Structure formats: C-alpha cells, structure tokens
CSV table of C-alpha atoms in Angstrom, one decimal:
chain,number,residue,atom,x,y,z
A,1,UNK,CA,0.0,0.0,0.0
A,2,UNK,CA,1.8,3.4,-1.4
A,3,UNK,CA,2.3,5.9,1.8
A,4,UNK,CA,0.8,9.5,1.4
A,5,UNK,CA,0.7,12.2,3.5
A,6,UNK,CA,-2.7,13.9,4.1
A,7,UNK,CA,-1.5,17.4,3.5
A,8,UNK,CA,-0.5,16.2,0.1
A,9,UNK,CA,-2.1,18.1,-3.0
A,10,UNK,CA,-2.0,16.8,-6.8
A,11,UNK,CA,0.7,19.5,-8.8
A,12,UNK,CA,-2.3,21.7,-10.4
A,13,UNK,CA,-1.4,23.5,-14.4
A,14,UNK,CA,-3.4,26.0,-15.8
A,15,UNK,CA,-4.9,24.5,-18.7
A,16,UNK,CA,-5.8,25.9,-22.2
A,17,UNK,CA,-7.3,24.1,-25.6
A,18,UNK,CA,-5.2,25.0,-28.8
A,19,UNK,CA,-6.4,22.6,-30.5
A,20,UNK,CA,-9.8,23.9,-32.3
A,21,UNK,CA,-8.3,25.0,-35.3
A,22,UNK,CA,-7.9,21.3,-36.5
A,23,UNK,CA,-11.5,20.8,-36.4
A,24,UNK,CA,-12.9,20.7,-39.7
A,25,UNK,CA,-16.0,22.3,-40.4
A,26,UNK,CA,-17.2,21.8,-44.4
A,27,UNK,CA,-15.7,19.1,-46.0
A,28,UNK,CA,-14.7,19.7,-49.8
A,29,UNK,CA,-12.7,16.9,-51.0
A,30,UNK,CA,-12.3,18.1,-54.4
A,31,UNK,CA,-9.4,20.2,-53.6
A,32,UNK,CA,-5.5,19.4,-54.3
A,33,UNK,CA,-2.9,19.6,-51.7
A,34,UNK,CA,-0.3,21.4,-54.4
A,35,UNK,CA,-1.4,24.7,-53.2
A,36,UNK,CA,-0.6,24.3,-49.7
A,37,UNK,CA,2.9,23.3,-50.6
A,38,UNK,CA,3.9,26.1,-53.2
A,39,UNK,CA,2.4,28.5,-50.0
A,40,UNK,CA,4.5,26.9,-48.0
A,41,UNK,CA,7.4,27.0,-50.7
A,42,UNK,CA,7.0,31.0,-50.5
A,43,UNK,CA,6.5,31.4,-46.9
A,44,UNK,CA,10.1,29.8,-46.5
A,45,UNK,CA,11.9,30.6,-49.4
A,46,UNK,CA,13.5,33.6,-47.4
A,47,UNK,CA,14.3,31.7,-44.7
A,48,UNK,CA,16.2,29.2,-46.7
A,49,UNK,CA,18.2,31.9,-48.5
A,50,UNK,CA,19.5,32.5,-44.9
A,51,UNK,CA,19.9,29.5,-43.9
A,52,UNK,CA,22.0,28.9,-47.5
A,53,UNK,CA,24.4,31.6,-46.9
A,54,UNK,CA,25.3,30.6,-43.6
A,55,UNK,CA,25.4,26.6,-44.1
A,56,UNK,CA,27.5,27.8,-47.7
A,57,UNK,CA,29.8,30.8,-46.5
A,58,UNK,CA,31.6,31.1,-49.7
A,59,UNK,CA,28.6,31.0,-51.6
A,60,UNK,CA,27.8,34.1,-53.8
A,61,UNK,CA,24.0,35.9,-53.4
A,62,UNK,CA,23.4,35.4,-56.8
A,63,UNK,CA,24.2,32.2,-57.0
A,64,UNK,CA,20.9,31.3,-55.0
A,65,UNK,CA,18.4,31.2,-58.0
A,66,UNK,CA,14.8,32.8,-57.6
A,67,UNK,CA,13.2,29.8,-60.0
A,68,UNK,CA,14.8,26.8,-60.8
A,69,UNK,CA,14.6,27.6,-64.2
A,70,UNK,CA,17.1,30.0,-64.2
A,71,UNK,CA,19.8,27.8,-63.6
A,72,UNK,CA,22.3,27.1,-66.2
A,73,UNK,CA,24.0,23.8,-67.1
A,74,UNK,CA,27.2,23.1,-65.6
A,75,UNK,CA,27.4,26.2,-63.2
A,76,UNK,CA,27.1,26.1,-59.7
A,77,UNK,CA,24.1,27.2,-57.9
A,78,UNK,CA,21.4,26.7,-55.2
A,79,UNK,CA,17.8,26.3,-56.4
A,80,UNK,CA,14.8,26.3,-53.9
A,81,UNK,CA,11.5,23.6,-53.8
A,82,UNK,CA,9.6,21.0,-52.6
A,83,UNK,CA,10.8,17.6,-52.6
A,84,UNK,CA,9.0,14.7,-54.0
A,85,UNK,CA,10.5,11.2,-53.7
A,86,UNK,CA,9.2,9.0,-56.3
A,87,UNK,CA,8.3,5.0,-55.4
A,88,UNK,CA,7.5,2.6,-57.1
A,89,UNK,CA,6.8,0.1,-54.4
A,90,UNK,CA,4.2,2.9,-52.8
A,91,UNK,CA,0.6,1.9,-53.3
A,92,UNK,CA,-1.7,3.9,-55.3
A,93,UNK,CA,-5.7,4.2,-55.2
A,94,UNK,CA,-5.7,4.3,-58.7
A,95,UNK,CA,-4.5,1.2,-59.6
A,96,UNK,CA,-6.1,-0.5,-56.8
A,97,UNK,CA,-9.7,0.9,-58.3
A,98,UNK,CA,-8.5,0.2,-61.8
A,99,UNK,CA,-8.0,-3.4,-60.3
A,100,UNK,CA,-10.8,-3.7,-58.7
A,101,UNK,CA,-13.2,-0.8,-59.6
A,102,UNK,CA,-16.4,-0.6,-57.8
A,103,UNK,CA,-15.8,-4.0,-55.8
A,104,UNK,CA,-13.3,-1.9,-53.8
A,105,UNK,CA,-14.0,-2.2,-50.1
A,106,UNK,CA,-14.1,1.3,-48.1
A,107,UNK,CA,-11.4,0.3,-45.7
A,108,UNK,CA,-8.8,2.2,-43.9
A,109,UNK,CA,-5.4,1.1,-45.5
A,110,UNK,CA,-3.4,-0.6,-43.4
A,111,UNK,CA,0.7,-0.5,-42.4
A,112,UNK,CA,3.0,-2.1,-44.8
A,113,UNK,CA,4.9,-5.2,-43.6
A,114,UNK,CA,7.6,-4.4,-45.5
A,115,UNK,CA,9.4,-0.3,-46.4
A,116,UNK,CA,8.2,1.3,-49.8
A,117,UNK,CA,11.8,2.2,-50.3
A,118,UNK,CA,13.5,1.2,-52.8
A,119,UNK,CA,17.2,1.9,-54.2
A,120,UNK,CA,15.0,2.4,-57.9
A,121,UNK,CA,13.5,5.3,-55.9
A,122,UNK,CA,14.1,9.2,-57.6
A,123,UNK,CA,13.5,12.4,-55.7
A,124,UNK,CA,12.4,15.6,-57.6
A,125,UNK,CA,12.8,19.1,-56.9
A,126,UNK,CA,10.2,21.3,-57.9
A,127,UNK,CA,8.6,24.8,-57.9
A,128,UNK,CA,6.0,27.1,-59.6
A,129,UNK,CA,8.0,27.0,-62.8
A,130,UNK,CA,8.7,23.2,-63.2
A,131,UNK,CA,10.7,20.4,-61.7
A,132,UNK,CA,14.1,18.8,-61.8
A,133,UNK,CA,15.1,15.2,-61.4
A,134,UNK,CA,18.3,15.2,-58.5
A,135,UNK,CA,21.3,13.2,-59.0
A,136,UNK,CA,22.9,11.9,-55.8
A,137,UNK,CA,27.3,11.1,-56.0
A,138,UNK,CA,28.0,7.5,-55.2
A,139,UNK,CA,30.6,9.3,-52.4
A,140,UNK,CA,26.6,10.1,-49.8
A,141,UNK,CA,29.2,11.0,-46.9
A,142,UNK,CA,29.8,14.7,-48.7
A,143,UNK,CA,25.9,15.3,-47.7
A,144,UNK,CA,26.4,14.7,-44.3
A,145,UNK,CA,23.4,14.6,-42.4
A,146,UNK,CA,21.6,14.7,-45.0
A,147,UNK,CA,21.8,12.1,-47.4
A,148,UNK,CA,18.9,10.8,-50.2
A,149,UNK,CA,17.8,8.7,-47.6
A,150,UNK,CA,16.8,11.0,-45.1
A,151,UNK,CA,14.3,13.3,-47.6
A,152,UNK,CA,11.2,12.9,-48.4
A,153,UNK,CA,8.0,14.1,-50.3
A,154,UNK,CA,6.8,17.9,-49.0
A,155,UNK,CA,10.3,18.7,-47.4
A,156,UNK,CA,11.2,22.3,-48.6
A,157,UNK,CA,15.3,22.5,-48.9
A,158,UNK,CA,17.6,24.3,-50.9
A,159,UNK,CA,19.9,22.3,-53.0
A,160,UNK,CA,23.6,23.3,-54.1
A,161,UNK,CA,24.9,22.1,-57.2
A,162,UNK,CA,24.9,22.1,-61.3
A,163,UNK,CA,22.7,21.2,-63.6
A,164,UNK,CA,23.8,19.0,-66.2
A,165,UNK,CA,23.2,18.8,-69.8
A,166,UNK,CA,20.6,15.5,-69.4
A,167,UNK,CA,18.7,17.5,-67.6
A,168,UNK,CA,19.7,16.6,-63.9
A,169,UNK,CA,20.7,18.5,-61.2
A,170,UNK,CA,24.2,17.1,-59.7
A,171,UNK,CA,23.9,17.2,-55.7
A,172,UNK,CA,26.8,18.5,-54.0
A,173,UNK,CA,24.6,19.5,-50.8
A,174,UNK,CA,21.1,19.9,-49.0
A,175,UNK,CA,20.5,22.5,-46.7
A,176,UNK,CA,16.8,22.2,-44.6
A,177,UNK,CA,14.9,25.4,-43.0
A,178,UNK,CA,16.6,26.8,-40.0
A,179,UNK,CA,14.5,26.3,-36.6
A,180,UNK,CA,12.5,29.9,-35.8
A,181,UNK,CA,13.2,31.1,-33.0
A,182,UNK,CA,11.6,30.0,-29.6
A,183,UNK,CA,9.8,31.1,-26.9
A,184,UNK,CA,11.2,30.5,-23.4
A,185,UNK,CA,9.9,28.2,-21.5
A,186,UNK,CA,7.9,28.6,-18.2
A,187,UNK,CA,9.9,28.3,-15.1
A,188,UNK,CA,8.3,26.6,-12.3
A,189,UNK,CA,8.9,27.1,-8.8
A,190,UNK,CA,8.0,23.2,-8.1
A,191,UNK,CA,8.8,19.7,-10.2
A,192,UNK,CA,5.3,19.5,-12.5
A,193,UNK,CA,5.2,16.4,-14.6
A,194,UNK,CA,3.7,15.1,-17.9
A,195,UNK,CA,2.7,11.8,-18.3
A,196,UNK,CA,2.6,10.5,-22.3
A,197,UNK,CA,1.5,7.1,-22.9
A,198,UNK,CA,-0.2,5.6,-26.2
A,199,UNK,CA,-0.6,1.9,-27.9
A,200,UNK,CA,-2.3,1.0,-25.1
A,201,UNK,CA,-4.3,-0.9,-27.8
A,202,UNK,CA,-7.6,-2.2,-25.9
A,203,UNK,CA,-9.4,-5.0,-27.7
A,204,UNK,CA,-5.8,-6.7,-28.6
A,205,UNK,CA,-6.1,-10.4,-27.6
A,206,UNK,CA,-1.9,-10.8,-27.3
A,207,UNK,CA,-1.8,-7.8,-24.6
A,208,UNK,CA,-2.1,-8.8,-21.5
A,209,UNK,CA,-4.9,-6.7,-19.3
A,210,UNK,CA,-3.3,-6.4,-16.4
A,211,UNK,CA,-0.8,-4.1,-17.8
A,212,UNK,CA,-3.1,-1.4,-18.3
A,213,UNK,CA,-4.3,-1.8,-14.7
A,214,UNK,CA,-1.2,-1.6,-13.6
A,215,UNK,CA,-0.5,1.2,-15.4
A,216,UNK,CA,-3.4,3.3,-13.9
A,217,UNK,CA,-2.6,2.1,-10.7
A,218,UNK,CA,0.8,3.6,-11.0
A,219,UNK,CA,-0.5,6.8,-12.6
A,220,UNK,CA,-2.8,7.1,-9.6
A,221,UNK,CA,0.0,6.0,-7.4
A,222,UNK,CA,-1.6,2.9,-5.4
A,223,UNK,CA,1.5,1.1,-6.9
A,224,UNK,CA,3.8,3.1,-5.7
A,225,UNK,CA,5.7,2.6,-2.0
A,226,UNK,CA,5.8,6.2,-1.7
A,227,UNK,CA,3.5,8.0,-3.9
A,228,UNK,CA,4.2,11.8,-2.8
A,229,UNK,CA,6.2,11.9,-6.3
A,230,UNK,CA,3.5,11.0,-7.3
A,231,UNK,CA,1.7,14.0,-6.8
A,232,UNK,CA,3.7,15.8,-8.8
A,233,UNK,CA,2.1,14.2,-11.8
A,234,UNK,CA,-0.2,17.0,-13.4
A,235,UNK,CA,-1.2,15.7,-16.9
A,236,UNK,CA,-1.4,12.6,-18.7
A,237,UNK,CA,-1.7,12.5,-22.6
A,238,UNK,CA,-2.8,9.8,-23.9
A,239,UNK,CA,-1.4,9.9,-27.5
A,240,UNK,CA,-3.6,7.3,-30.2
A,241,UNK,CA,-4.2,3.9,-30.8
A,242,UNK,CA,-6.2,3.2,-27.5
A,243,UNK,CA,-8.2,0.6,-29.6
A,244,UNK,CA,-6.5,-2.4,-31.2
A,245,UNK,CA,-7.6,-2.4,-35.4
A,246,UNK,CA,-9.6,-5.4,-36.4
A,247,UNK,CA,-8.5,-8.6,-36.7
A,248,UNK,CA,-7.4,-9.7,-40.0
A,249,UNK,CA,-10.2,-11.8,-41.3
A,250,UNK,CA,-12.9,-10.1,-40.1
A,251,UNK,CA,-16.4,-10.3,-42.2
A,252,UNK,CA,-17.3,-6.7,-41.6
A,253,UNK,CA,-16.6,-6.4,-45.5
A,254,UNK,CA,-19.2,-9.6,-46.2
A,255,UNK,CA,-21.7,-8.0,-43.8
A,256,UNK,CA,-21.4,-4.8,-45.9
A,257,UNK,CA,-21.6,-6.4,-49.2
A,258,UNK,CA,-24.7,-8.7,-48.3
A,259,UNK,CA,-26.3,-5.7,-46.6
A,260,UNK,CA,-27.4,-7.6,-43.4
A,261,UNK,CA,-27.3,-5.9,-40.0
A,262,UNK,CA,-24.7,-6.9,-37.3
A,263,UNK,CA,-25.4,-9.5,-35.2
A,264,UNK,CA,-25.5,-8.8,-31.7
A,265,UNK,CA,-22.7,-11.0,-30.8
A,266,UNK,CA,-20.3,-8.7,-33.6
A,267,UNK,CA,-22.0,-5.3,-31.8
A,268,UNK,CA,-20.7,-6.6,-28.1
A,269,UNK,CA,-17.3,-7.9,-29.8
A,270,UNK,CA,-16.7,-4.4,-31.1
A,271,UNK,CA,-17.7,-2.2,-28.8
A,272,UNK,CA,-15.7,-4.1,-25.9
A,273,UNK,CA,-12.5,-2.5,-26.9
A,274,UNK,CA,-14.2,1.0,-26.7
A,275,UNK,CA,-15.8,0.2,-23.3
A,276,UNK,CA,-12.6,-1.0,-22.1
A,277,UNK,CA,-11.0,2.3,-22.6
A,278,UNK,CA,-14.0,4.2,-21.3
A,279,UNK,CA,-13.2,2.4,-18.0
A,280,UNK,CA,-9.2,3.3,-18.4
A,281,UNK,CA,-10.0,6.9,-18.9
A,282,UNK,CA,-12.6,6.9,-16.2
A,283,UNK,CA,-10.3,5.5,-13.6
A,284,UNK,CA,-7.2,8.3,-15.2
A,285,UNK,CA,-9.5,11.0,-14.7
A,286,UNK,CA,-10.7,10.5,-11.7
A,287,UNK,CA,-7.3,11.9,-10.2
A,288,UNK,CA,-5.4,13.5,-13.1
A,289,UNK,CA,-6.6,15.3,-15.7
A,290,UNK,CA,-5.7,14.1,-19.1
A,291,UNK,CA,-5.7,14.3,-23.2
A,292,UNK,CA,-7.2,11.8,-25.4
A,293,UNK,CA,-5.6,11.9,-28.9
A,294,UNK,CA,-7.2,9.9,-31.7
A,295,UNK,CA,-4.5,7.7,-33.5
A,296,UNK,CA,-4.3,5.1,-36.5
A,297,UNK,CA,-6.4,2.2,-34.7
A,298,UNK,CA,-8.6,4.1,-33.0
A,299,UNK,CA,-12.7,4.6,-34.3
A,300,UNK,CA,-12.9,8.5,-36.0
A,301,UNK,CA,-11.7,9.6,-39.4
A,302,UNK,CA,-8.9,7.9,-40.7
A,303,UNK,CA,-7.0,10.9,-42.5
A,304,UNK,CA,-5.5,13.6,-40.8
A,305,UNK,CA,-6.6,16.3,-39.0
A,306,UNK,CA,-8.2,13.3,-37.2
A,307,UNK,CA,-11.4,14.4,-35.3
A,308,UNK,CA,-11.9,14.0,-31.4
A,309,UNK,CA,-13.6,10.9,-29.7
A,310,UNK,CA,-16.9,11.3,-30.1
A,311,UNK,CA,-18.6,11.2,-26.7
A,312,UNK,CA,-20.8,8.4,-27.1
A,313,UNK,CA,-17.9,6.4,-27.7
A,314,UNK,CA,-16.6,7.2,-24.2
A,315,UNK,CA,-20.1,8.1,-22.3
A,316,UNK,CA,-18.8,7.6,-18.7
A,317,UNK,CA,-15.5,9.2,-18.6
A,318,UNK,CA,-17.2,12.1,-20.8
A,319,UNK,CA,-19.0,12.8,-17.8
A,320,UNK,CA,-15.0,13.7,-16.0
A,321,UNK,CA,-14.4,17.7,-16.4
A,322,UNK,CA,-10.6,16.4,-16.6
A,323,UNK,CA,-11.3,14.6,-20.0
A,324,UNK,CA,-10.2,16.8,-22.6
A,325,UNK,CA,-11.0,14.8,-26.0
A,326,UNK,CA,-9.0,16.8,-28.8
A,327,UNK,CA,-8.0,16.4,-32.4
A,328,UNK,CA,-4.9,14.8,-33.8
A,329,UNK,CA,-2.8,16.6,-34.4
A,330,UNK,CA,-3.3,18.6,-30.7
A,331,UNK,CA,-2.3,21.8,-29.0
A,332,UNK,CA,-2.4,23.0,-25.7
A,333,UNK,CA,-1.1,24.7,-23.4
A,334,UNK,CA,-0.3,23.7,-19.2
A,335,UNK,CA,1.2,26.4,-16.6
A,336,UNK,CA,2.1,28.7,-19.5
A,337,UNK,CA,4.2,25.5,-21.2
A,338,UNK,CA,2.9,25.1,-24.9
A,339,UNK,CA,2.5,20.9,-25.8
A,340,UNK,CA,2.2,20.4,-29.9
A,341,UNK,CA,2.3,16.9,-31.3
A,342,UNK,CA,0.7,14.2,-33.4
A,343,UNK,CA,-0.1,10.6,-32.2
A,344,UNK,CA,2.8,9.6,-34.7
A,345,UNK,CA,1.4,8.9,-38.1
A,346,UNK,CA,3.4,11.4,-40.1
A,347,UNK,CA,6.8,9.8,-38.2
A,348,UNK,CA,5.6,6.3,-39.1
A,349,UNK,CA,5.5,7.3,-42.6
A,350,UNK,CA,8.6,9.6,-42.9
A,351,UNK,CA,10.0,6.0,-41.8
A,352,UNK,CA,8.7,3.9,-45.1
C-alpha cells in the first residue's frame, strides 16, 4: 500500500485548448494539396536563403536562384523547392480501383509489412515554374546529415549544385529550413510532470490486461511505495491507438456487401475494446486530468486532421471535467508551457 501524506495536494497546471483550429467544419474533398505546398514554398523561401548563406559561406547571393529555371548547365548554384520522392513500391488508389473498380471495399489502408523504399526510388525538386530530377554522387558522406535517404516528399530545402546537360541537377549539398526562433519556457517554482502514454491498444487479444491496470494504478499511485512523487504528476496525454484495429479476417466487408445488419454478438465484440478504454480513462480522470488523442487504430476519421472521440464512444469518462477529447494533431497549453504533437502517423511514414 503506497504511503501518502494527508496534506498532500496533486501539482495543479493552468490548462488551455489550442487545438480547435484542426477541427474541420465543411468538407470539400475536391481540392489538391499542391497549393498548400507552393504556400508553403513562398513562406520559406526567405528563410532558406538565410539558412543557404550561412550553411554555404563562400557562396555568392546570386548564386541562390529565384526559380529553378534560371539555372544554367554546368554552373554552380542553389535552387529552392519541394521535394517529391518518387516510389514505385508505394501503393496507389488508382491502380487498386482500376483493379478492382467498384468492388473496392471502403477500408482504412493498413501498415505495410515491409518499407516502400527502394534503391529504384528518384527524388524531384520542384517549384511554380517546373521540376528537376536530382542526381545523388555515389561518395553520400559529402551530404552529411543529410543524405537521399533522409528526404522525403513535401520537405522544402535548398539544394547546391549544377545542372547538367541530361537535364539533372548534380547534388553537391542539402541545406533544410533553419529552426525559428523560440519562446522560453515557463519556469516553475516546483517539479510538474507530464505523463505520455499511447498503444495501449484495448481490444488486442496478445496484450495482457493487467498491464493497463497496472499502469493506472501507477499513474494514480496505489502502486507506488511512496506516492508523494507521485503527486507531482499534473497531466497525462494519452497519444492514439487506444483501440487495437480489427482482426485480420474479419467479415465486416461480407456483412457490408450482403447488406445484413450486425449480429449482436459482432456489436458486443466491437464495442468491448471502446468500453474497455471508457473504464481506463474513467479510472485516469478521476485523479489526473488528461488528453485523449485519436491515433491510426482508433474509431474516428482515418486521415489527418483526425477528429476527437466522439462522446458516445466514451459516455462515462465524458461525464470527467478532466477529460479533454481533442484532435490529432493537438495543442495545448499547461502552466504557461505550450504541448504540440501528433499521435505519430506522419513519423511512421517519414519511416517507409
């Protein structure tokens, strides 16, 4: 039994939601993404000139071209763009509808065993005024950090080099945005701790139970042989994939194709995940406050920004004014101390 003293208070933060501007009001879906990444391209361009100079210092100003189009074979300069990395082991909707047209299933996809990387794999540089194939040396240690790699699709660098006459540009370097400035952090007069935990993965039949109990056990310190540190604990962020993903095998797509309702038996066997969380979060909130972040597994919209729990998902811990459901990604803000993070999809794929 964990030791307290009475006069013992739980570390209290000042909260504030951030996190309502990733809510998505109308949904238009027949809009490209392209625009968002030339705005981004001009937003940074500036900043990558900088960041050029000072990573280059015996590069010239003018070598740094406004458009890649202005750069001439066989001399040395920096163009500006977005990366794409193209791959041909990467799946794509439309030859998965041209396999299967309407017969296609409405599923989330899932995780790849295996990478979609591939040695065949080019990356392209790109602006508003066209795009350029890039041409790595054999000798990768000259780029450092840096190397092919490392970049992928929707990173905005500069890239030194020449452009050659079959229309490449030879890579002699890649320099990334520099990292704005920041604001300092809050200082506190006490320890104030945050608790992240995700994967927790209710509903998964090779997890044992018990950990999650003992894991809310420690949170709320009844595991502990002296829980005063405890107390220290102010927040607990519960960061995606709370619910395991369906088994593999699973006839929700034959239900859907015959057009027959669930059978009860296939209601309890899905919810039970869901209410096995509820009773998690109710037993969290009931001494610390905490986040819940949608992830991958878990039941709301698959793409990103993903939307909040919806509250009949979670009825009894809904109830807890500690329970702040947000978006994925989420921002907030605790004691002054600004928290801004995803549940991990985008680093998942930046690793394929």
């Amino acid at each position: 039994m964990a030791q307290v003293d009475a006069c013992v208070v739980r570390k209290e933060l000042a909260y504030e939601e951030k996190w309502r501007r990733f809510e998505l009001g109308e949904r238009k879906y027949g809009q490209q993404y392209s625009q968002v990444y030339f705005n981004r391209l001009n937003m940074m361009r500036e900043q990558l000139k900088k960041a050029a100079l000072q990573r280059w210092s015996s590069l010239q100003e003018d070598s740094i071209m406004e458009r890649m189009v202005k750069a001439k074979d066989g001399v040395e300069s920096v163009i500006v763009g977005i990366l794409f990395k193209e791959m041909k082991l990467k799946p794509s909707i439309l030859q998965e509808y041209a396999k299967h047209g309407a017969a296609m299933m409405p599923n989330p996809p899932r995780r790849a065993e295996k990478l979609y990387a591939d040695e065949s794999d080019m990356l392209i540089l790109e602006d508003e005024t066209g795009r350029i194939p890039l041409e790595f040396p054999e000798e990768r240690e000259i780029l450092k950090d840096l190397r092919e790699e490392f970049l992928v699709s929707g990173l905005v660098v500069a890239v030194k080099g020449a452009k050659t006459k079959k229309g490449l540009f030879s890579v002699a370097g890649v320099c990334p945005v520099s990292v704005l400035p920041q604001p300092s952090p809050s200082i506190f007069e006490d320890d104030a701790y945050v608790c992240i935990v995700s994967g927790l993965c209710f509903g998964d039949e090779t997890v044992n139970p018990l950990y999650a109990d003992l894991l809310l056990e420690t949170l709320k310190g009844a595991a502990l042989a002296d829980a005063t540190e405890n107390f220290k604990l102010a927040h607990v962020i519960v960061a995606g994939n709370s619910v395991c993903r369906a088994k593999d095998g699973s006839d929700k797509g034959e239900y859907l194709k015959s057009h027959k309702a669930i059978d009860r038996k296939a209601q309890d066997e899905a919810a039970f995940p869901v209410r096995e969380l509820d009773r998690f979060l109710c037993g969290v909130a009931s001494a610390i406050p905490l986040e819940l972040m949608p992830g991958e597994t878990d039941p709301v919209n698959y793409l990103l920004p993903q939307q909040a729990f919806h509250p009949c998902l979670i009825p009894d811990s809904t109830k807890f004014t500690s329970v702040h459901r947000s978006t994925n990604p989420s921002e907030f803000s605790l004691g002054g101390q600004l928290f801004l993070g995803t549940s991990g999809q985008n680093v998942d794929d930046y690793m394929r």
